[in-house]
XYZ file of C-alpha atoms in Angstrom:
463
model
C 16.185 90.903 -67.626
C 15.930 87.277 -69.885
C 13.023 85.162 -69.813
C 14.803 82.469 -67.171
C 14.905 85.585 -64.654
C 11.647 86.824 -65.232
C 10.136 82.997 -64.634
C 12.063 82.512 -61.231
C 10.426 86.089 -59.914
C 7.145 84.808 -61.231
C 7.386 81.762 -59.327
C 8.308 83.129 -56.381
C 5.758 85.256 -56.217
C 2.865 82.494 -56.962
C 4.570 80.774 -54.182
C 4.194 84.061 -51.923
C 0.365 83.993 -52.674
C 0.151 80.700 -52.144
C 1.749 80.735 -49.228
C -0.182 83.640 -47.878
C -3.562 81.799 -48.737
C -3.344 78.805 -47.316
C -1.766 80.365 -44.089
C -4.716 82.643 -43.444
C -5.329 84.208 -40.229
C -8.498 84.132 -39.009
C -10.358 85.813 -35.617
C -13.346 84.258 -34.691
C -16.272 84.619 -31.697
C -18.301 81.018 -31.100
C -21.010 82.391 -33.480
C -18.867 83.694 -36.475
C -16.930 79.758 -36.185
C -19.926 78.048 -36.317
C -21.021 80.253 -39.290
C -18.099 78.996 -41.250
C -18.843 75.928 -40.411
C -21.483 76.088 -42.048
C -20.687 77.358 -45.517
C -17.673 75.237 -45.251
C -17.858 71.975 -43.344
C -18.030 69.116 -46.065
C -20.733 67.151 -44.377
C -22.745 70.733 -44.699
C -22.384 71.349 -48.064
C -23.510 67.593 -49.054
C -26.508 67.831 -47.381
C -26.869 71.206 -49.134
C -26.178 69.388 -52.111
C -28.364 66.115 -50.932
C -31.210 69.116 -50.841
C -30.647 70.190 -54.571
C -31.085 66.580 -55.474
C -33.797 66.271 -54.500
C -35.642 69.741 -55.546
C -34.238 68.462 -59.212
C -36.188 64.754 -58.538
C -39.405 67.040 -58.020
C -39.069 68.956 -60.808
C -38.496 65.094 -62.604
C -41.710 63.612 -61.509
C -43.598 66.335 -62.828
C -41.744 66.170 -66.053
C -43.443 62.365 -66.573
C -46.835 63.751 -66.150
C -46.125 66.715 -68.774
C -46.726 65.873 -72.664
C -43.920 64.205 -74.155
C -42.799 64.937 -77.590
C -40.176 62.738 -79.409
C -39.201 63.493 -82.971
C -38.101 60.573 -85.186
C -36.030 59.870 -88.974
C -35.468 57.515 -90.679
C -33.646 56.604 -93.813
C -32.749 52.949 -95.376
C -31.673 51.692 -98.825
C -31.792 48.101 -99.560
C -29.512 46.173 -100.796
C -32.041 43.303 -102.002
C -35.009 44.008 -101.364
C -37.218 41.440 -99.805
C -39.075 38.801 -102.168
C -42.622 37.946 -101.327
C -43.778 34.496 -102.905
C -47.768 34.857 -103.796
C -50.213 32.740 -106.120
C -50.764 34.157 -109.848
C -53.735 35.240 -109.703
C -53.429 37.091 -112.687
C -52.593 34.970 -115.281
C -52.118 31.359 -115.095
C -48.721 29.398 -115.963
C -48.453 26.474 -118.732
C -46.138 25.492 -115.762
C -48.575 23.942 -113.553
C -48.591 20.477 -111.666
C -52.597 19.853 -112.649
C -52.755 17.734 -115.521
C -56.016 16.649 -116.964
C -56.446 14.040 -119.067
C -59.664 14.879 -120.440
C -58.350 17.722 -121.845
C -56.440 17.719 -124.864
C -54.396 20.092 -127.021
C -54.680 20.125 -130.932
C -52.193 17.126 -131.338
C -54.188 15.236 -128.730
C -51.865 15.402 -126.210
C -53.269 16.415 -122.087
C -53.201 20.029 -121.244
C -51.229 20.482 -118.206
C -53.344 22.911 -115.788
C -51.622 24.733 -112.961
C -52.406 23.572 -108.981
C -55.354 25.478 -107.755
C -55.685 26.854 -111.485
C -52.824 29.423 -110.854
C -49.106 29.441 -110.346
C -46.848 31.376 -108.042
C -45.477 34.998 -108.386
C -41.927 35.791 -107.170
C -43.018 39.539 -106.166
C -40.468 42.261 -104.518
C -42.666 44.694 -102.642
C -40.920 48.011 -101.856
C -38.335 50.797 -103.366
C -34.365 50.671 -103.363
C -34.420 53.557 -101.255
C -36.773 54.898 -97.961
C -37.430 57.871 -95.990
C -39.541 59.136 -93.224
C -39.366 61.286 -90.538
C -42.511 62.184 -88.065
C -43.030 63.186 -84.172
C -44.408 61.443 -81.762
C -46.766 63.010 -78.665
C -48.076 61.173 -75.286
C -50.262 62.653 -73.118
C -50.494 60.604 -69.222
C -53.721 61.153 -68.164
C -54.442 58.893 -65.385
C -51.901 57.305 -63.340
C -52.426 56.415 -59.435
C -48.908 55.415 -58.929
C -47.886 59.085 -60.505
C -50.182 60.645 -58.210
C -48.825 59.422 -55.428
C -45.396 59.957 -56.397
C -45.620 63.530 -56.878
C -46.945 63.398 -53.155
C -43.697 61.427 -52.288
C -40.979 63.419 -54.575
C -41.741 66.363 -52.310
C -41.535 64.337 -48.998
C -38.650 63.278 -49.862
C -37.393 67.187 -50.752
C -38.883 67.527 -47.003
C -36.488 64.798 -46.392
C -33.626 66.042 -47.355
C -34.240 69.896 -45.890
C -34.755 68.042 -42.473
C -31.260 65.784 -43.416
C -29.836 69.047 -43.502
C -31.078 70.509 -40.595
C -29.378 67.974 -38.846
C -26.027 68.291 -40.384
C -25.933 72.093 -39.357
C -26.989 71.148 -36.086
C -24.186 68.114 -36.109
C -21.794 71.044 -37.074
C -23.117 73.698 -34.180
C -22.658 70.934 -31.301
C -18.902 69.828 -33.085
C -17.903 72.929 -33.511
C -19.199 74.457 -30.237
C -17.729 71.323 -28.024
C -14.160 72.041 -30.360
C -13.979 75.593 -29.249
C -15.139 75.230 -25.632
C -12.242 72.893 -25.949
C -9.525 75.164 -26.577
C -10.957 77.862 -23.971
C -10.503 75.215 -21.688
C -6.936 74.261 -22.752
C -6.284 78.129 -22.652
C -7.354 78.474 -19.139
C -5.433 75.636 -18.429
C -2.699 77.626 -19.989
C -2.891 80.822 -18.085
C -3.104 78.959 -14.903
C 0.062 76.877 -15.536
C 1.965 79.576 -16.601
C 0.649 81.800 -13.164
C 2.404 78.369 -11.317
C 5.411 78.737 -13.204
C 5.998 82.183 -12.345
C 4.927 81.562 -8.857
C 7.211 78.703 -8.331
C 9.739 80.095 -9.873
C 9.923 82.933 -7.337
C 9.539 80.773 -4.735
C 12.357 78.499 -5.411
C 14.298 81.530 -6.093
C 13.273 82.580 -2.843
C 14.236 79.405 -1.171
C 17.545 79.273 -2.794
C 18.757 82.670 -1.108
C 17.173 81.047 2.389
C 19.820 78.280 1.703
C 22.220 80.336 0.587
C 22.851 81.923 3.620
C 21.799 79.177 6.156
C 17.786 79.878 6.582
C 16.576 76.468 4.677
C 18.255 73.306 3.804
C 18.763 72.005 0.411
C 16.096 68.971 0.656
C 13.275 72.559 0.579
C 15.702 73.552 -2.469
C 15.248 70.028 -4.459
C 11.682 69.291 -3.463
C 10.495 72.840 -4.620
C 12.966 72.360 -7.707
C 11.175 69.032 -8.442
C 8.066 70.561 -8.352
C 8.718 73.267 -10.855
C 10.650 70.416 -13.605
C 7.707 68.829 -13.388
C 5.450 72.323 -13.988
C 7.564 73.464 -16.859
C 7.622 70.043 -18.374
C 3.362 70.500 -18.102
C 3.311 73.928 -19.557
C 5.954 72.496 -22.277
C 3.057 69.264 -22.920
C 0.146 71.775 -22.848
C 1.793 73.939 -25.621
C 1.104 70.755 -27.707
C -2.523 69.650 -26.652
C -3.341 73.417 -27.273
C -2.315 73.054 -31.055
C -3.952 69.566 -31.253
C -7.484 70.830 -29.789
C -7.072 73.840 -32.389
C -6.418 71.718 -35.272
C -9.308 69.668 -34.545
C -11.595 73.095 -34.399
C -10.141 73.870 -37.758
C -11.105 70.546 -39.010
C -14.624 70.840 -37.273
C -14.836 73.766 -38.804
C -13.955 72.482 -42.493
C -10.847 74.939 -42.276
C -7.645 74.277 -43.747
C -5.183 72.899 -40.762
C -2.431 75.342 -42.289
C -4.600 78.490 -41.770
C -3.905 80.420 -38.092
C -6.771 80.574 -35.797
C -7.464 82.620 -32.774
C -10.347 82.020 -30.159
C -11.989 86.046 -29.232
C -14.687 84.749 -26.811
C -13.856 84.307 -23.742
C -14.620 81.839 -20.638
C -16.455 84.461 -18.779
C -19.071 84.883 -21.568
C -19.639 81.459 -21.918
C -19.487 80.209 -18.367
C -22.487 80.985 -16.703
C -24.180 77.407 -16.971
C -25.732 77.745 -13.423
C -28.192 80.594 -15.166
C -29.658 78.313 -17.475
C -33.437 77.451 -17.060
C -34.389 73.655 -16.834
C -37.170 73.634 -19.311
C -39.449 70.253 -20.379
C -38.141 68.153 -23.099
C -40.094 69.479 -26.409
C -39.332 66.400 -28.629
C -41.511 67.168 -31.246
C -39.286 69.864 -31.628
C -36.005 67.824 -32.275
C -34.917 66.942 -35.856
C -33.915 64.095 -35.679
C -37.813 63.316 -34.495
C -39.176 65.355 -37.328
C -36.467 63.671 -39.588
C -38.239 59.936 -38.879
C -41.562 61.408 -38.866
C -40.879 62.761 -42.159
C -39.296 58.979 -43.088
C -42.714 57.404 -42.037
C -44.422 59.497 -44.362
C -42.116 58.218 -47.286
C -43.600 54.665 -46.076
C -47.032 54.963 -46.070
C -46.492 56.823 -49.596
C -44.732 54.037 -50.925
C -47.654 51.344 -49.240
C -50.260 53.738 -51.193
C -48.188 53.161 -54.551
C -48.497 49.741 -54.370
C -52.072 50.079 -53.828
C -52.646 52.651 -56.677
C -50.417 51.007 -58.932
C -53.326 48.199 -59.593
C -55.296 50.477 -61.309
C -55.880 51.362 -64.817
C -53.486 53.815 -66.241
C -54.862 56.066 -69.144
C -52.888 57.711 -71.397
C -53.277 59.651 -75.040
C -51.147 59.106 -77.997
C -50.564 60.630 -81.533
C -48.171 60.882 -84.372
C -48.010 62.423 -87.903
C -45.135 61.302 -90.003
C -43.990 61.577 -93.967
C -42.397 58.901 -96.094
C -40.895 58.870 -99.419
C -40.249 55.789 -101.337
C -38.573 55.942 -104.905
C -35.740 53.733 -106.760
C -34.259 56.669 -107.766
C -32.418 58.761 -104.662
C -32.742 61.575 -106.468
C -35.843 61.568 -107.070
C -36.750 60.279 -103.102
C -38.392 63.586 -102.408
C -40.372 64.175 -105.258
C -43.568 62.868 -103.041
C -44.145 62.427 -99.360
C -46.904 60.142 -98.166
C -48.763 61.347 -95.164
C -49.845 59.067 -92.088
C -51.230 60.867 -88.974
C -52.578 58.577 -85.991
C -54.572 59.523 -82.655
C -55.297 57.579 -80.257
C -56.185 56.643 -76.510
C -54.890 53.778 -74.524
C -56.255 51.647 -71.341
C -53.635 49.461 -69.313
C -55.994 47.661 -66.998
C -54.062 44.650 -64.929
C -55.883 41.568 -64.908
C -54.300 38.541 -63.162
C -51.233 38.114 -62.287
C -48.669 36.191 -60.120
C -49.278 37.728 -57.393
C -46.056 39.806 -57.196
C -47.733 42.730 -56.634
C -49.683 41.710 -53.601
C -46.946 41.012 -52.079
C -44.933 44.123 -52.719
C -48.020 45.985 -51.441
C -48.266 43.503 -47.723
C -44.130 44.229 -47.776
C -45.128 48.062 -47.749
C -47.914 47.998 -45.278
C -45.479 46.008 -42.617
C -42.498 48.537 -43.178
C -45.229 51.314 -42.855
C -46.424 49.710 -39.363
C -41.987 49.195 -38.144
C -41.767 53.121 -39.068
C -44.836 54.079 -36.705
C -42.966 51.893 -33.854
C -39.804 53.413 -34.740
C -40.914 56.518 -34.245
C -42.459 55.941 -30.579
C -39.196 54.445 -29.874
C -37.255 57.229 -30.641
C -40.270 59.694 -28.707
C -39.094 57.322 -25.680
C -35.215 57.740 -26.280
C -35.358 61.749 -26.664
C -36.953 62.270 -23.571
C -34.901 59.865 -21.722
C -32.109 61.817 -23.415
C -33.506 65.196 -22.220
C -33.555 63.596 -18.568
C -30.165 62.336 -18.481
C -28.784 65.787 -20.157
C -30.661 67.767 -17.570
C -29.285 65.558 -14.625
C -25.585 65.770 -15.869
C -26.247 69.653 -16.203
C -27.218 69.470 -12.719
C -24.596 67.498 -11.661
C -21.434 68.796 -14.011
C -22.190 72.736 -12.966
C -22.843 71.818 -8.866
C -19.117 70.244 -8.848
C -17.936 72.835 -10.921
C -19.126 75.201 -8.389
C -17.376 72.934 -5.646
C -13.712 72.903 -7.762
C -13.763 76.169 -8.284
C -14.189 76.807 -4.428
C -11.603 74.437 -3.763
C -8.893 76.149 -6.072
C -9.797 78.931 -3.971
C -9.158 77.528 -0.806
C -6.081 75.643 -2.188
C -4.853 78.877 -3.315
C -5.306 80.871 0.276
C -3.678 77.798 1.975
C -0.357 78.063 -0.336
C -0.357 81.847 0.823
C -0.635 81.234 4.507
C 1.636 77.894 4.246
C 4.471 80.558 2.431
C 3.923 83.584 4.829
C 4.878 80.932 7.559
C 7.553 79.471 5.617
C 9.082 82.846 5.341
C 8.346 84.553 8.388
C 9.843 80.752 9.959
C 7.587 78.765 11.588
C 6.845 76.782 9.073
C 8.359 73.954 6.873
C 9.072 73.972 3.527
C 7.216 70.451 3.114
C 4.134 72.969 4.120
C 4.534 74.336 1.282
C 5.450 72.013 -1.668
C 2.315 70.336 -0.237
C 0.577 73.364 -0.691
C 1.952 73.722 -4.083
C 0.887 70.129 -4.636
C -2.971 70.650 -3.249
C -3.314 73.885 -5.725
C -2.170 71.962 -8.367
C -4.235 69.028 -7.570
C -7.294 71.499 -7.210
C -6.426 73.653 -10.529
C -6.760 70.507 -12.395
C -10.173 69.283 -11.274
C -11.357 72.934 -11.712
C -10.284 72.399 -15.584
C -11.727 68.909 -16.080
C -14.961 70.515 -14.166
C -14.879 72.864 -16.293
C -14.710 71.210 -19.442
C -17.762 68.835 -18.204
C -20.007 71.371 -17.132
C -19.562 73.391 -20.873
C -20.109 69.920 -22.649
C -23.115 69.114 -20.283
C -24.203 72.796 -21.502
C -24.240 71.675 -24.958
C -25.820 68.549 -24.909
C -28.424 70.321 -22.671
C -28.718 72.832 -25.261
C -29.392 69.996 -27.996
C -31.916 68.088 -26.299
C -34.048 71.766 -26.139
C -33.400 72.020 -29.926
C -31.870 75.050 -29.777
């Protein structure tokens, strides 16, 4: 076998597994769907990530409390070294700009004195080459504005916990709504396809009547109408049902190639008239906590501006070497030692005012976060009420609908039993046919109402 043979099989079998992975099949109940949601639903795993953020910004503000150590080196050579002119104060010039005349020299000439009786010095202060290397160590001792946000940093972890919170519970109702969905579009399914068999027989039926004289062809084309127009519906539901599954998938963060089948079925799910009416519990709800938890953060941050007015303390110290020598090999020979405590005092004194108003800013978004928060009080309860009414209202005329299919159905088998036993029409009948399908169709948008009214009901309990 060459190497060109060898690299096709290889191929072909990556593209198997590849294949084969992204075209999973998957069974899932309610539960084990919203489960993967949650380990898998993008939105999920940011807020997861959101969450590690913010334990990491905790860990952060302690750090600028904790001693901080820097080490430092240094090493320079210079190129010219820097001149420093100074007075002579050591011995004076003949070159001064002083002369006096009452002083003469041995050939009676004036003496010329120097300005100030000295001249200047053209002095270079320093070595060709430098070195020193030293650490540095702070010590915060009293800061308001750390105080406080130490208090805040772990708010804000609260923050972010309660942010996701919400995106799992975002996830539960998506997810939960998606798969009620395709239940419904199942049932949907089962009872289009019990029409198509039904009205298959009957046309069937209908056709041997005509065939030998019992029924005229109008009963042949309106029941042959009837069932184009069923198999076309079946033929359209076949699609919805793979849209409404995709759209699980993508609720659930699976990939859209991967196969998914639905285990739970509308008879474990469908008994919404059982459910207990309970009082709305909004302090119970996250997204209440979740603004709660944001008001906090404001009256943190108005407290800040307050503390940061104070004096902030804080200890210093640093030991360092140099070496200083015209000779670089020779730089090391000595080290000079300088160590250096110390304590400092920032005290604000006047300024422009900036501060003040930073700190009234504060204190007004503190005061809109307290109204916020009865505002949203107000709007969960009036939430609970309306989700308890439509609860009411979605499972009563679900109730109703499902009655009427029933009723639809038993007047489709008395309208045939007449139709075949002849004394009645075939128009009985397609109108029959018409009524049940009429009914079968309110029972499914009933039905889909009533389990979304169960959800939101579900939501505004916190559950």
């Amino acid at each position: 076998m060459n190497l060109k043979t060898k690299l096709v099989g290889f191929l072909m079998l990556l593209s198997s597994a590849i294949h084969a992975q992204t075209n999973s099949t998957y069974e899932f109940s309610l539960q084990q769907a919203i489960d993967y949601a949650l380990q898998n639903q993008n939105a999920v795993k940011n807020a997861k990530l959101d969450k590690q953020i913010s334990e990491q910004k905790v860990k952060e503000t302690i750090a600028l409390g904790l001693p901080q150590v820097n080490g430092k080196a240094t090493a320079q050579k210079f190129l010219d070294i820097p001149t420093q002119v100074i007075p002579n104060f050591i011995s004076p010039s003949v070159y001064g700009v002083l002369i006096d005349n009452n002083v003469k020299d041995g050939n009676g000439n004036p003496i010329k004195m120097p300005a100030n009786g000295y001249s200047n010095i053209e002095a270079r202060f320093g070595t060709t080459y430098n070195m020193s290397y030293g650490i540095d160590v702070s010590q915060l001792i009293f800061d308001g504005s750390y105080l406080v946000g130490l208090q805040a940093s772990n708010v804000y972890k609260d923050l972010t916990v309660k942010a996701l919170e919400r995106s799992q519970n975002e996830a539960r109702v998506a997810v939960t709504k998606a798969y009620y969905a395709v239940l419904v579009v199942q049932k949907s399914r089962e009872l289009l396809d019990a029409n198509v068999i039904r009205l298959k027989k009957t046309l069937d039926d209908t056709k041997a009547y005509y065939q030998n004289g019992f029924a005229e062809k109008i009963d042949v084309d309106r029941l042959t109408v009837i069932y184009n127009n069923i198999v076309t519906e079946r033929e359209n539901l076949e699609r919805v049902y793979l849209v409404t599954n995709n759209l699980l998938k993508f609720q659930m963060g699976m990939p859209i190639a991967s196969e998914l089948k639905l285990t739970d079925q509308l008879t474990e799910v469908l008994a919404v008239e059982n459910i207990p009416l309970e009082g709305p519990n909004v302090q119970a709800r996250v997204e209440y906590q979740l603004v709660k938890t944001q008001m906090r953060l404001m009256e943190l941050d108005y407290k800040r501006n307050i503390f940061s007015r104070m004096p902030t303390v804080a200890a210093f110290g640093t030991l360092s070497k140099n070496a200083q020598n015209n000779d670089y090999t020779k730089l090391t020979d000595k080290l000079f030692p300088t160590t250096i405590v110390g304590l400092s005092i920032t005290v604000p004194l006047v300024g422009s005012g900036k501060k003040f108003y930073q700190t009234n800013q504060a204190k007004f978004a503190f005061e809109k976060s307290k109204n916020d928060l009865k505002n949203l009080e107000n709007a969960l309860t009036l939430e609970s009420a309306s989700a308890q009414t439509n609860f009411k209202n979605n499972s009563g005329q679900l109730k109703n609908q499902t009655k009427n299919m029933e009723l639809a159905t038993e007047v489709l088998r008395v309208a045939k039993i007449k139709y075949n036993q002849g004394v009645g029409s075939s128009l009985e009948v397609v109108s029959a046919e018409t009524a049940l399908k009429e009914a079968e169709n309110n029972y499914i948008a009933a039905l889909y109402n009533a389990l979304i009214a169960k959800v939101e009901l579900d939501k505004t309990y916190g559950k």
